[in-house]
Amino acid sequence: MEADGFVRKRRMRAETTGTDPGVAGASAGAEVRWLGGRLWGVSESIVGSLTPRIGGEKQLQDVDFICSVQDAQTEDSEADYEGLPQGASTSTHMLAGAVAGIMEHCLMFPIDCVKTRMQSLQPDPAARYRNVMDALRRIVVTEGVLRPLRGLNATAIGAGPAHALYFASYEKLKRTLSDIIHPGANSHLANGAAGCVATLLHDAVMNPAEVVKQRMQMYNSPYRGVLDCVRAVWQKEGPGAFYRSYTTQLTMNVPFQALHFMTYEYLQELLNPHRQYNPSSHMVSGALAGAIAAATTTPLDVCKTLLNTQESQALSSSGQGKGAHRHISGLAHAFRTVYRLGGLQGFFKGVQARVIYQMPSTAISWSVYEFFKYGLTKHQHNKRRVPHVEAEM
């Protein structure tokens, strides 16, 4: 309604001065588009690229005229966003990645809580669940509505910078390696290698947050909050406890992300060969890539959960509760413990919850990332074109 009133008022002002109503309508439409562009300017301010304020009526009319000129140009002005501009700036990738990471983890956090509990090797009798929905229902009924959200703040704090590095390094390395391996075309090897390097940076930032998050997600977690958990782990197990599962995390996430990125890029070639902004193709490709990678790497995820949580009943059952070896450390040790307590089936505990978590999680991540990447790069592209149009006039 406000936009309609704004357009109506501009049209009346144009008609009173003898201007053609059709021209006035086009100008009003340009102003509405200008308002949308200002919303992107707010996002850009986060990375120090705020659009200058437009002060007077004369300046506003100048911008309207420039936008009208741009609208009248051919379809070439709507350049493929993968090439807007010659690769978006690093700050754009980092901002889009940070938003995507936070949204992905926050929206899917309750399912992540269920996954952590279902991967428990020796769960408490009150924490044995038939499936994902049964687990979620019982957690809410017996422990409270907010219980599945414990540890969310730790995840949000870690996910922002971790995914900013993750997507920015992936985009940069993918482009660089593709130019070397297969100039002018997509390279699956480059995609996989870029994904592996991006994982090293992502996990270095995210691993401490994962430790805190998973300890707070466990049934009967003794910690009052995030800070209490950090303090207790630091005092009892030392700072190394926050990176005890780092090598296992990398062992899991390097093949996971390599498979994830290669599958995503391959599906994009099939579903979106022209690499235009296509939300449905980004969502479907992300969901399928996440599901395939998640199911394949579940055994390593079970070991990572054991190393992060140091599950007390698992330690007692495996004879690790007393003596010098009070903790499970290292991937080999975790593998032996999982096999001793659960057999081969133990390596696939929680696979259903993991796939259910990863499918929408990766779909959300890619959809949000591509959306912000599209919007921010296009707005930057249009800003750079305005001075050129003015110069030509």
PDB file of N, CA, C and O in Angstrom, residues 359-393:
ATOM      1  N   MET A 359      20.207 -33.143   4.571  1.00  0.00           N
ATOM      2  CA  MET A 359      19.502 -32.786   3.335  1.00  0.00           C
ATOM      3  C   MET A 359      18.939 -31.361   3.365  1.00  0.00           C
ATOM      4  O   MET A 359      19.292 -30.531   2.518  1.00  0.00           O
ATOM      5  N   PRO A 360      18.076 -31.028   4.326  1.00  0.00           N
ATOM      6  CA  PRO A 360      17.595 -29.637   4.366  1.00  0.00           C
ATOM      7  C   PRO A 360      18.686 -28.654   4.759  1.00  0.00           C
ATOM      8  O   PRO A 360      18.671 -27.493   4.338  1.00  0.00           O
ATOM      9  N   SER A 361      19.653 -29.118   5.559  1.00  0.00           N
ATOM     10  CA  SER A 361      20.729 -28.237   6.001  1.00  0.00           C
ATOM     11  C   SER A 361      21.548 -27.721   4.824  1.00  0.00           C
ATOM     12  O   SER A 361      21.778 -26.504   4.678  1.00  0.00           O
ATOM     13  N   THR A 362      21.996 -28.628   3.955  1.00  0.00           N
ATOM     14  CA  THR A 362      22.784 -28.207   2.801  1.00  0.00           C
ATOM     15  C   THR A 362      21.920 -27.482   1.769  1.00  0.00           C
ATOM     16  O   THR A 362      22.399 -26.580   1.078  1.00  0.00           O
ATOM     17  N   ALA A 363      20.641 -27.868   1.671  1.00  0.00           N
ATOM     18  CA  ALA A 363      19.735 -27.148   0.768  1.00  0.00           C
ATOM     19  C   ALA A 363      19.576 -25.701   1.220  1.00  0.00           C
ATOM     20  O   ALA A 363      19.635 -24.765   0.407  1.00  0.00           O
ATOM     21  N   ILE A 364      19.389 -25.489   2.521  1.00  0.00           N
ATOM     22  CA  ILE A 364      19.260 -24.133   3.060  1.00  0.00           C
ATOM     23  C   ILE A 364      20.553 -23.354   2.854  1.00  0.00           C
ATOM     24  O   ILE A 364      20.552 -22.199   2.423  1.00  0.00           O
ATOM     25  N   SER A 365      21.677 -24.011   3.157  1.00  0.00           N
ATOM     26  CA  SER A 365      22.969 -23.344   3.059  1.00  0.00           C
ATOM     27  C   SER A 365      23.240 -22.842   1.643  1.00  0.00           C
ATOM     28  O   SER A 365      23.578 -21.669   1.436  1.00  0.00           O
ATOM     29  N   TRP A 366      23.073 -23.724   0.650  1.00  0.00           N
ATOM     30  CA  TRP A 366      23.347 -23.325  -0.731  1.00  0.00           C
ATOM     31  C   TRP A 366      22.328 -22.295  -1.233  1.00  0.00           C
ATOM     32  O   TRP A 366      22.678 -21.345  -1.945  1.00  0.00           O
ATOM     33  N   SER A 367      21.063 -22.469  -0.875  1.00  0.00           N
ATOM     34  CA  SER A 367      20.034 -21.536  -1.338  1.00  0.00           C
ATOM     35  C   SER A 367      20.280 -20.136  -0.796  1.00  0.00           C
ATOM     36  O   SER A 367      20.224 -19.145  -1.538  1.00  0.00           O
ATOM     37  N   VAL A 368      20.553 -20.033   0.505  1.00  0.00           N
ATOM     38  CA  VAL A 368      20.793 -18.730   1.119  1.00  0.00           C
ATOM     39  C   VAL A 368      22.084 -18.122   0.579  1.00  0.00           C
ATOM     40  O   VAL A 368      22.147 -16.926   0.256  1.00  0.00           O
ATOM     41  N   TYR A 369      23.120 -18.947   0.462  1.00  0.00           N
ATOM     42  CA  TYR A 369      24.406 -18.444  -0.036  1.00  0.00           C
ATOM     43  C   TYR A 369      24.277 -17.910  -1.463  1.00  0.00           C
ATOM     44  O   TYR A 369      24.734 -16.809  -1.771  1.00  0.00           O
ATOM     45  N   GLU A 370      23.653 -18.681  -2.338  1.00  0.00           N
ATOM     46  CA  GLU A 370      23.519 -18.249  -3.729  1.00  0.00           C
ATOM     47  C   GLU A 370      22.619 -17.015  -3.838  1.00  0.00           C
ATOM     48  O   GLU A 370      22.843 -16.147  -4.683  1.00  0.00           O
ATOM     49  N   PHE A 371      21.598 -16.928  -2.981  1.00  0.00           N
ATOM     50  CA  PHE A 371      20.713 -15.760  -3.001  1.00  0.00           C
ATOM     51  C   PHE A 371      21.474 -14.491  -2.641  1.00  0.00           C
ATOM     52  O   PHE A 371      21.392 -13.471  -3.341  1.00  0.00           O
ATOM     53  N   PHE A 372      22.229 -14.527  -1.534  1.00  0.00           N
ATOM     54  CA  PHE A 372      22.976 -13.345  -1.125  1.00  0.00           C
ATOM     55  C   PHE A 372      24.100 -13.037  -2.098  1.00  0.00           C
ATOM     56  O   PHE A 372      24.396 -11.869  -2.377  1.00  0.00           O
ATOM     57  N   LYS A 373      24.724 -14.073  -2.613  1.00  0.00           N
ATOM     58  CA  LYS A 373      25.778 -13.867  -3.605  1.00  0.00           C
ATOM     59  C   LYS A 373      25.207 -13.170  -4.841  1.00  0.00           C
ATOM     60  O   LYS A 373      25.800 -12.219  -5.372  1.00  0.00           O
ATOM     61  N   TYR A 374      24.058 -13.619  -5.291  1.00  0.00           N
ATOM     62  CA  TYR A 374      23.397 -13.017  -6.458  1.00  0.00           C
ATOM     63  C   TYR A 374      23.039 -11.559  -6.198  1.00  0.00           C
ATOM     64  O   TYR A 374      23.360 -10.664  -6.992  1.00  0.00           O
ATOM     65  N   GLY A 375      22.364 -11.318  -5.066  1.00  0.00           N
ATOM     66  CA  GLY A 375      21.907  -9.963  -4.782  1.00  0.00           C
ATOM     67  C   GLY A 375      23.041  -8.976  -4.580  1.00  0.00           C
ATOM     68  O   GLY A 375      23.027  -7.872  -5.119  1.00  0.00           O
ATOM     69  N   LEU A 376      24.038  -9.374  -3.792  1.00  0.00           N
ATOM     70  CA  LEU A 376      25.140  -8.463  -3.491  1.00  0.00           C
ATOM     71  C   LEU A 376      25.999  -8.181  -4.716  1.00  0.00           C
ATOM     72  O   LEU A 376      26.382  -7.037  -4.968  1.00  0.00           O
ATOM     73  N   THR A 377      26.328  -9.223  -5.487  1.00  0.00           N
ATOM     74  CA  THR A 377      27.178  -9.011  -6.659  1.00  0.00           C
ATOM     75  C   THR A 377      26.445  -8.198  -7.724  1.00  0.00           C
ATOM     76  O   THR A 377      27.046  -7.350  -8.387  1.00  0.00           O
ATOM     77  N   LYS A 378      25.158  -8.451  -7.887  1.00  0.00           N
ATOM     78  CA  LYS A 378      24.404  -7.690  -8.889  1.00  0.00           C
ATOM     79  C   LYS A 378      24.314  -6.221  -8.500  1.00  0.00           C
ATOM     80  O   LYS A 378      24.438  -5.328  -9.353  1.00  0.00           O
ATOM     81  N   HIS A 379      24.095  -5.958  -7.215  1.00  0.00           N
ATOM     82  CA  HIS A 379      24.012  -4.574  -6.772  1.00  0.00           C
ATOM     83  C   HIS A 379      25.354  -3.866  -6.946  1.00  0.00           C
ATOM     84  O   HIS A 379      25.408  -2.702  -7.368  1.00  0.00           O
ATOM     85  N   GLN A 380      26.450  -4.562  -6.627  1.00  0.00           N
ATOM     86  CA  GLN A 380      27.778  -3.975  -6.835  1.00  0.00           C
ATOM     87  C   GLN A 380      28.022  -3.706  -8.316  1.00  0.00           C
ATOM     88  O   GLN A 380      28.598  -2.687  -8.694  1.00  0.00           O
ATOM     89  N   HIS A 381      27.589  -4.628  -9.149  1.00  0.00           N
ATOM     90  CA  HIS A 381      27.741  -4.483 -10.594  1.00  0.00           C
ATOM     91  C   HIS A 381      26.986  -3.249 -11.085  1.00  0.00           C
ATOM     92  O   HIS A 381      27.514  -2.444 -11.866  1.00  0.00           O
ATOM     93  N   ASN A 382      25.746  -3.064 -10.633  1.00  0.00           N
ATOM     94  CA  ASN A 382      24.943  -1.911 -11.046  1.00  0.00           C
ATOM     95  C   ASN A 382      25.542  -0.597 -10.552  1.00  0.00           C
ATOM     96  O   ASN A 382      25.488   0.420 -11.237  1.00  0.00           O
ATOM     97  N   LYS A 383      26.104  -0.597  -9.356  1.00  0.00           N
ATOM     98  CA  LYS A 383      26.738   0.605  -8.820  1.00  0.00           C
ATOM     99  C   LYS A 383      27.914   1.032  -9.688  1.00  0.00           C
ATOM    100  O   LYS A 383      28.127   2.223  -9.927  1.00  0.00           O
ATOM    101  N   ARG A 384      28.680   0.041 -10.152  1.00  0.00           N
ATOM    102  CA  ARG A 384      29.837   0.369 -10.984  1.00  0.00           C
ATOM    103  C   ARG A 384      29.415   0.873 -12.354  1.00  0.00           C
ATOM    104  O   ARG A 384      30.142   1.606 -13.002  1.00  0.00           O
ATOM    105  N   ARG A 385      28.225   0.462 -12.819  1.00  0.00           N
ATOM    106  CA  ARG A 385      27.777   0.857 -14.147  1.00  0.00           C
ATOM    107  C   ARG A 385      27.208   2.279 -14.170  1.00  0.00           C
ATOM    108  O   ARG A 385      27.212   2.934 -15.206  1.00  0.00           O
ATOM    109  N   VAL A 386      26.701   2.772 -13.041  1.00  0.00           N
ATOM    110  CA  VAL A 386      26.100   4.096 -13.009  1.00  0.00           C
ATOM    111  C   VAL A 386      27.081   5.190 -13.444  1.00  0.00           C
ATOM    112  O   VAL A 386      26.735   6.037 -14.279  1.00  0.00           O
ATOM    113  N   PRO A 387      28.333   5.228 -12.930  1.00  0.00           N
ATOM    114  CA  PRO A 387      29.257   6.274 -13.402  1.00  0.00           C
ATOM    115  C   PRO A 387      29.516   6.198 -14.908  1.00  0.00           C
ATOM    116  O   PRO A 387      29.671   7.239 -15.567  1.00  0.00           O
ATOM    117  N   HIS A 388      29.566   4.965 -15.468  1.00  0.00           N
ATOM    118  CA  HIS A 388      29.803   4.825 -16.900  1.00  0.00           C
ATOM    119  C   HIS A 388      28.636   5.400 -17.706  1.00  0.00           C
ATOM    120  O   HIS A 388      28.827   6.068 -18.723  1.00  0.00           O
ATOM    121  N   VAL A 389      27.402   5.166 -17.254  1.00  0.00           N
ATOM    122  CA  VAL A 389      26.233   5.701 -17.951  1.00  0.00           C
ATOM    123  C   VAL A 389      26.235   7.224 -17.881  1.00  0.00           C
ATOM    124  O   VAL A 389      25.944   7.921 -18.855  1.00  0.00           O
ATOM    125  N   GLU A 390      26.586   7.762 -16.683  1.00  0.00           N
ATOM    126  CA  GLU A 390      26.639   9.213 -16.543  1.00  0.00           C
ATOM    127  C   GLU A 390      27.696   9.811 -17.464  1.00  0.00           C
ATOM    128  O   GLU A 390      27.486  10.883 -18.058  1.00  0.00           O
ATOM    129  N   ALA A 391      28.847   9.120 -17.581  1.00  0.00           N
ATOM    130  CA  ALA A 391      29.921   9.622 -18.438  1.00  0.00           C
ATOM    131  C   ALA A 391      29.488   9.643 -19.900  1.00  0.00           C
ATOM    132  O   ALA A 391      29.811  10.566 -20.654  1.00  0.00           O
ATOM    133  N   GLU A 392      28.747   8.591 -20.306  1.00  0.00           N
ATOM    134  CA  GLU A 392      28.283   8.534 -21.696  1.00  0.00           C
ATOM    135  C   GLU A 392      27.253   9.620 -21.996  1.00  0.00           C
ATOM    136  O   GLU A 392      27.131  10.101 -23.119  1.00  0.00           O
ATOM    137  N   MET A 393      26.471  10.019 -20.956  1.00  0.00           N
ATOM    138  CA  MET A 393      25.489  11.074 -21.144  1.00  0.00           C
ATOM    139  C   MET A 393      26.192  12.428 -21.251  1.00  0.00           C
ATOM    140  O   MET A 393      25.712  13.342 -21.887  1.00  0.00           O
TER     141      MET A 393
END
